Amino acid sequence: MENQKLNGNDLLAIGFEGKAIGAALQLLQTAYKGKTKEHTLALLKKVLDTPEQYREHPVLAPLAEELLVPAPAEPLALKPDQQAYAIWGAEGIEVRALNQMDIAMRLPVTRAGALMPDAHQGYGLPIGGVLATENAVIPYGVGVDIGCRMAMTLYDMPATFLEQNRERLKGLLVDNTRFGRATFQKPKEHAVIDRPEFRDIPILKGLKDRAFEQLGSSGGGNHFVEWGTVELADAQNEWGLAPGTYLALLSHSGSRGMGAAIAGHYTKLAMEGCMLPQEARHLAWLDLDTEAGQEYWLAMNLAGDYASACHQQIHERLAAAIGQQPLARIENHHNFAWKEKDAQGRELIVHRKGATPAGKGVLGIIPGSMTAPGFIVRGKGLSASLNSASHGAGRTMSRTKAKELISPEAVQQQLQQAGVDLIGSGLDEAPGAYKDIRKVMAFQQELVEVVALSYPRL
DNA sequence: ATGTCC
């Protein structure tokens, strides 16, 4: 009798919602008829609070199962108006990259952004995009190759050393680097492989063995290791080196399969929990207060340290091979997220996806192409750029288009003209596939000052 | 970018 008065509104009042209301009302049609309303409501409240305890219950199990179904993620709307952001070298940036940045500036978590002069289309955030969010990290705002970076060591070089030792130096590169799917037969130990994250974070457990196998290797795509000469013009340089010409080893690579697997795993998680409109779906974020967000942050940092370890080993092997200690070392990553404070002292998550950190006095390396010079730069700390600069020249055409349009003969001629011995590369990395680095540097004069030029040789 | 599709 009493239960005839118990209706959906009573269930809403104690916190039931959605399909669980129907499931509970259905139960009440057959069970608990002789019980008081108070008794039944108290029981239902207990099921609502701890449904896992009623999974096996003879009567309440169907309701418990309904309560245990995870609620579908709420679709999130983009803000109607995008926040303003600064662009350097806008005339050289493809429309698709601009459109992607416009969408990123409409995310509810976005607080600031900027676009670098080498920008081009990527997944979600464009390459060359910088995005500052509040308490949220976007796995595709970091990119697939987490922690991808540049590293350079400078060596004392008698004027004619490189020219007189081309074949020997080339041989040392072939012997001491690994590209594509090749790895070292016996990888060198490194402390990064013993990090506790590899056992504390489930996804990393399965990635440790391959990470060790790939340690010290470079991968593919635009990754390289090269000998070159550095023309150091700045007498007030950080290393106290005399202006002049130095032998330089320059490397570009990232976190190999490990970073790619982390990016894939957490992007999928983010997209499941953060439903965005189709045009923004790859910008799904993880809240840093959630377990997944904190895990990604730790895994991303480990991938960054792993990428750094690979460069360390590359440079260690080649320093040993030429029997010299480096005079100076420069390193910077350009696919990563950092916790940084803005001008108001507010902590933001700054994603740089193919952008060089350029805080005041911060050194970085911006490579040109296989024939064009790279630039060692010192950041000027411009806040409108979120303390960033480009991470290279930027592509003028897609990889597919480059393979179609560029002839091997044309590349040969460019290499010869620049005095570069190429050990190996695809046409998709040909100089013609990239913008003119000198123009790109001209666009970003207010972001960085040039410390030295680096000329690729072999 | 990526044992280049689980």
PDB file of C-alpha atoms in Angstrom, chain A residues 284-406:
ATOM      1  CA  ALA A 284      40.385  16.193 -26.750  1.00  0.00           C
ATOM      2  CA  TRP A 285      42.066  16.925 -23.427  1.00  0.00           C
ATOM      3  CA  LEU A 286      42.712  15.196 -20.125  1.00  0.00           C
ATOM      4  CA  ASP A 287      41.922  17.081 -16.941  1.00  0.00           C
ATOM      5  CA  LEU A 288      45.106  17.213 -14.857  1.00  0.00           C
ATOM      6  CA  ASP A 289      43.082  16.428 -11.723  1.00  0.00           C
ATOM      7  CA  THR A 290      42.101  13.013 -13.100  1.00  0.00           C
ATOM      8  CA  GLU A 291      44.167   9.851 -12.830  1.00  0.00           C
ATOM      9  CA  ALA A 292      44.469   9.643 -16.628  1.00  0.00           C
ATOM     10  CA  GLY A 293      45.692  13.245 -16.803  1.00  0.00           C
ATOM     11  CA  GLN A 294      48.293  12.711 -14.109  1.00  0.00           C
ATOM     12  CA  GLU A 295      49.421   9.460 -15.731  1.00  0.00           C
ATOM     13  CA  TYR A 296      49.813  11.156 -19.112  1.00  0.00           C
ATOM     14  CA  TRP A 297      51.855  13.922 -17.523  1.00  0.00           C
ATOM     15  CA  LEU A 298      54.261  11.392 -15.962  1.00  0.00           C
ATOM     16  CA  ALA A 299      54.408   9.271 -19.134  1.00  0.00           C
ATOM     17  CA  MET A 300      55.010  12.365 -21.317  1.00  0.00           C
ATOM     18  CA  ASN A 301      57.873  13.468 -19.061  1.00  0.00           C
ATOM     19  CA  LEU A 302      59.384   9.992 -19.130  1.00  0.00           C
ATOM     20  CA  ALA A 303      59.153   9.954 -22.957  1.00  0.00           C
ATOM     21  CA  GLY A 304      60.919  13.332 -22.997  1.00  0.00           C
ATOM     22  CA  ASP A 305      63.712  12.026 -20.787  1.00  0.00           C
ATOM     23  CA  TYR A 306      63.956   8.941 -22.987  1.00  0.00           C
ATOM     24  CA  ALA A 307      64.295  11.089 -26.117  1.00  0.00           C
ATOM     25  CA  SER A 308      67.023  13.053 -24.350  1.00  0.00           C
ATOM     26  CA  ALA A 309      68.801   9.812 -23.397  1.00  0.00           C
ATOM     27  CA  CYS A 310      68.827   8.751 -27.079  1.00  0.00           C
ATOM     28  CA  HIS A 311      70.549  12.017 -28.047  1.00  0.00           C
ATOM     29  CA  GLN A 312      73.009  11.679 -25.151  1.00  0.00           C
ATOM     30  CA  GLN A 313      74.051   8.271 -26.410  1.00  0.00           C
ATOM     31  CA  ILE A 314      74.313   9.420 -30.017  1.00  0.00           C
ATOM     32  CA  HIS A 315      76.636  12.241 -28.967  1.00  0.00           C
ATOM     33  CA  GLU A 316      78.574  10.043 -26.508  1.00  0.00           C
ATOM     34  CA  ARG A 317      79.260   7.442 -29.175  1.00  0.00           C
ATOM     35  CA  LEU A 318      80.483   9.985 -31.714  1.00  0.00           C
ATOM     36  CA  ALA A 319      82.553  11.958 -29.185  1.00  0.00           C
ATOM     37  CA  ALA A 320      84.285   8.704 -28.267  1.00  0.00           C
ATOM     38  CA  ALA A 321      84.725   7.833 -31.949  1.00  0.00           C
ATOM     39  CA  ILE A 322      86.534  11.076 -32.766  1.00  0.00           C
ATOM     40  CA  GLY A 323      88.352  10.984 -29.421  1.00  0.00           C
ATOM     41  CA  GLN A 324      87.339  14.488 -28.318  1.00  0.00           C
ATOM     42  CA  GLN A 325      85.404  16.100 -25.501  1.00  0.00           C
ATOM     43  CA  PRO A 326      82.750  18.572 -26.650  1.00  0.00           C
ATOM     44  CA  LEU A 327      83.408  22.267 -25.915  1.00  0.00           C
ATOM     45  CA  ALA A 328      79.703  23.001 -25.647  1.00  0.00           C
ATOM     46  CA  ARG A 329      76.361  21.237 -25.752  1.00  0.00           C
ATOM     47  CA  ILE A 330      72.913  22.635 -26.666  1.00  0.00           C
ATOM     48  CA  GLU A 331      69.619  20.795 -26.477  1.00  0.00           C
ATOM     49  CA  ASN A 332      65.956  21.734 -26.741  1.00  0.00           C
ATOM     50  CA  HIS A 333      62.718  19.848 -27.178  1.00  0.00           C
ATOM     51  CA  HIS A 334      59.949  21.162 -29.425  1.00  0.00           C
ATOM     52  CA  ASN A 335      57.051  18.663 -28.994  1.00  0.00           C
ATOM     53  CA  PHE A 336      56.008  18.898 -25.373  1.00  0.00           C
ATOM     54  CA  ALA A 337      53.804  20.519 -22.717  1.00  0.00           C
ATOM     55  CA  TRP A 338      55.251  22.632 -19.911  1.00  0.00           C
ATOM     56  CA  LYS A 339      53.774  24.156 -16.742  1.00  0.00           C
ATOM     57  CA  GLU A 340      54.527  27.867 -17.093  1.00  0.00           C
ATOM     58  CA  LYS A 341      53.277  31.026 -15.398  1.00  0.00           C
ATOM     59  CA  ASP A 342      51.727  33.804 -17.464  1.00  0.00           C
ATOM     60  CA  ALA A 343      52.178  37.545 -16.843  1.00  0.00           C
ATOM     61  CA  GLN A 344      49.469  37.459 -14.129  1.00  0.00           C
ATOM     62  CA  GLY A 345      51.265  34.640 -12.319  1.00  0.00           C
ATOM     63  CA  ARG A 346      48.629  32.091 -13.312  1.00  0.00           C
ATOM     64  CA  GLU A 347      49.937  28.592 -14.032  1.00  0.00           C
ATOM     65  CA  LEU A 348      49.106  27.401 -17.532  1.00  0.00           C
ATOM     66  CA  ILE A 349      49.838  24.251 -19.502  1.00  0.00           C
ATOM     67  CA  VAL A 350      51.806  25.449 -22.522  1.00  0.00           C
ATOM     68  CA  HIS A 351      51.725  23.006 -25.436  1.00  0.00           C
ATOM     69  CA  ARG A 352      54.428  23.494 -28.044  1.00  0.00           C
ATOM     70  CA  LYS A 353      53.776  21.207 -31.009  1.00  0.00           C
ATOM     71  CA  GLY A 354      56.732  21.904 -33.251  1.00  0.00           C
ATOM     72  CA  ALA A 355      57.757  25.134 -31.539  1.00  0.00           C
ATOM     73  CA  THR A 356      61.054  26.022 -29.859  1.00  0.00           C
ATOM     74  CA  PRO A 357      60.998  27.360 -26.282  1.00  0.00           C
ATOM     75  CA  ALA A 358      62.254  30.960 -26.525  1.00  0.00           C
ATOM     76  CA  GLY A 359      62.059  32.406 -23.041  1.00  0.00           C
ATOM     77  CA  LYS A 360      64.457  35.265 -22.375  1.00  0.00           C
ATOM     78  CA  GLY A 361      68.025  33.972 -22.657  1.00  0.00           C
ATOM     79  CA  VAL A 362      66.957  30.389 -23.468  1.00  0.00           C
ATOM     80  CA  LEU A 363      69.093  28.730 -26.150  1.00  0.00           C
ATOM     81  CA  GLY A 364      67.569  26.680 -28.942  1.00  0.00           C
ATOM     82  CA  ILE A 365      68.353  25.143 -32.314  1.00  0.00           C
ATOM     83  CA  ILE A 366      66.231  25.798 -35.412  1.00  0.00           C
ATOM     84  CA  PRO A 367      67.320  23.558 -38.293  1.00  0.00           C
ATOM     85  CA  GLY A 368      66.967  24.686 -41.934  1.00  0.00           C
ATOM     86  CA  SER A 369      67.127  21.724 -44.313  1.00  0.00           C
ATOM     87  CA  MET A 370      69.743  19.244 -45.520  1.00  0.00           C
ATOM     88  CA  THR A 371      71.400  22.024 -47.519  1.00  0.00           C
ATOM     89  CA  ALA A 372      70.262  25.204 -45.753  1.00  0.00           C
ATOM     90  CA  PRO A 373      71.887  26.411 -42.524  1.00  0.00           C
ATOM     91  CA  GLY A 374      70.435  25.852 -39.074  1.00  0.00           C
ATOM     92  CA  PHE A 375      70.357  28.597 -36.441  1.00  0.00           C
ATOM     93  CA  ILE A 376      71.475  28.535 -32.826  1.00  0.00           C
ATOM     94  CA  VAL A 377      69.187  31.093 -31.220  1.00  0.00           C
ATOM     95  CA  ARG A 378      68.687  32.876 -27.930  1.00  0.00           C
ATOM     96  CA  GLY A 379      65.080  33.559 -26.918  1.00  0.00           C
ATOM     97  CA  LYS A 380      63.861  37.091 -26.355  1.00  0.00           C
ATOM     98  CA  GLY A 381      60.993  36.051 -24.065  1.00  0.00           C
ATOM     99  CA  LEU A 382      58.166  37.725 -25.980  1.00  0.00           C
ATOM    100  CA  SER A 383      54.959  36.908 -24.106  1.00  0.00           C
ATOM    101  CA  ALA A 384      52.732  37.311 -27.197  1.00  0.00           C
ATOM    102  CA  SER A 385      54.527  34.275 -28.652  1.00  0.00           C
ATOM    103  CA  LEU A 386      54.178  32.469 -25.287  1.00  0.00           C
ATOM    104  CA  ASN A 387      57.999  32.457 -25.197  1.00  0.00           C
ATOM    105  CA  SER A 388      58.224  30.433 -28.390  1.00  0.00           C
ATOM    106  CA  ALA A 389      59.730  30.394 -31.887  1.00  0.00           C
ATOM    107  CA  SER A 390      59.561  28.123 -34.943  1.00  0.00           C
ATOM    108  CA  HIS A 391      61.145  24.660 -34.804  1.00  0.00           C
ATOM    109  CA  GLY A 392      62.388  24.723 -38.382  1.00  0.00           C
ATOM    110  CA  ALA A 393      61.641  26.165 -41.804  1.00  0.00           C
ATOM    111  CA  GLY A 394      58.289  24.416 -42.241  1.00  0.00           C
ATOM    112  CA  ARG A 395      57.182  22.386 -45.233  1.00  0.00           C
ATOM    113  CA  THR A 396      56.122  23.914 -48.524  1.00  0.00           C
ATOM    114  CA  MET A 397      54.516  20.661 -49.656  1.00  0.00           C
ATOM    115  CA  SER A 398      53.280  17.376 -48.209  1.00  0.00           C
ATOM    116  CA  ARG A 399      55.502  14.283 -48.207  1.00  0.00           C
ATOM    117  CA  THR A 400      53.389  12.697 -50.971  1.00  0.00           C
ATOM    118  CA  LYS A 401      53.594  15.814 -53.106  1.00  0.00           C
ATOM    119  CA  ALA A 402      57.368  16.090 -52.599  1.00  0.00           C
ATOM    120  CA  LYS A 403      57.894  12.494 -53.781  1.00  0.00           C
ATOM    121  CA  GLU A 404      55.777  13.291 -56.852  1.00  0.00           C
ATOM    122  CA  LEU A 405      57.256  16.648 -57.787  1.00  0.00           C
ATOM    123  CA  ILE A 406      60.935  16.626 -56.779  1.00  0.00           C
TER     124      ILE A 406
END
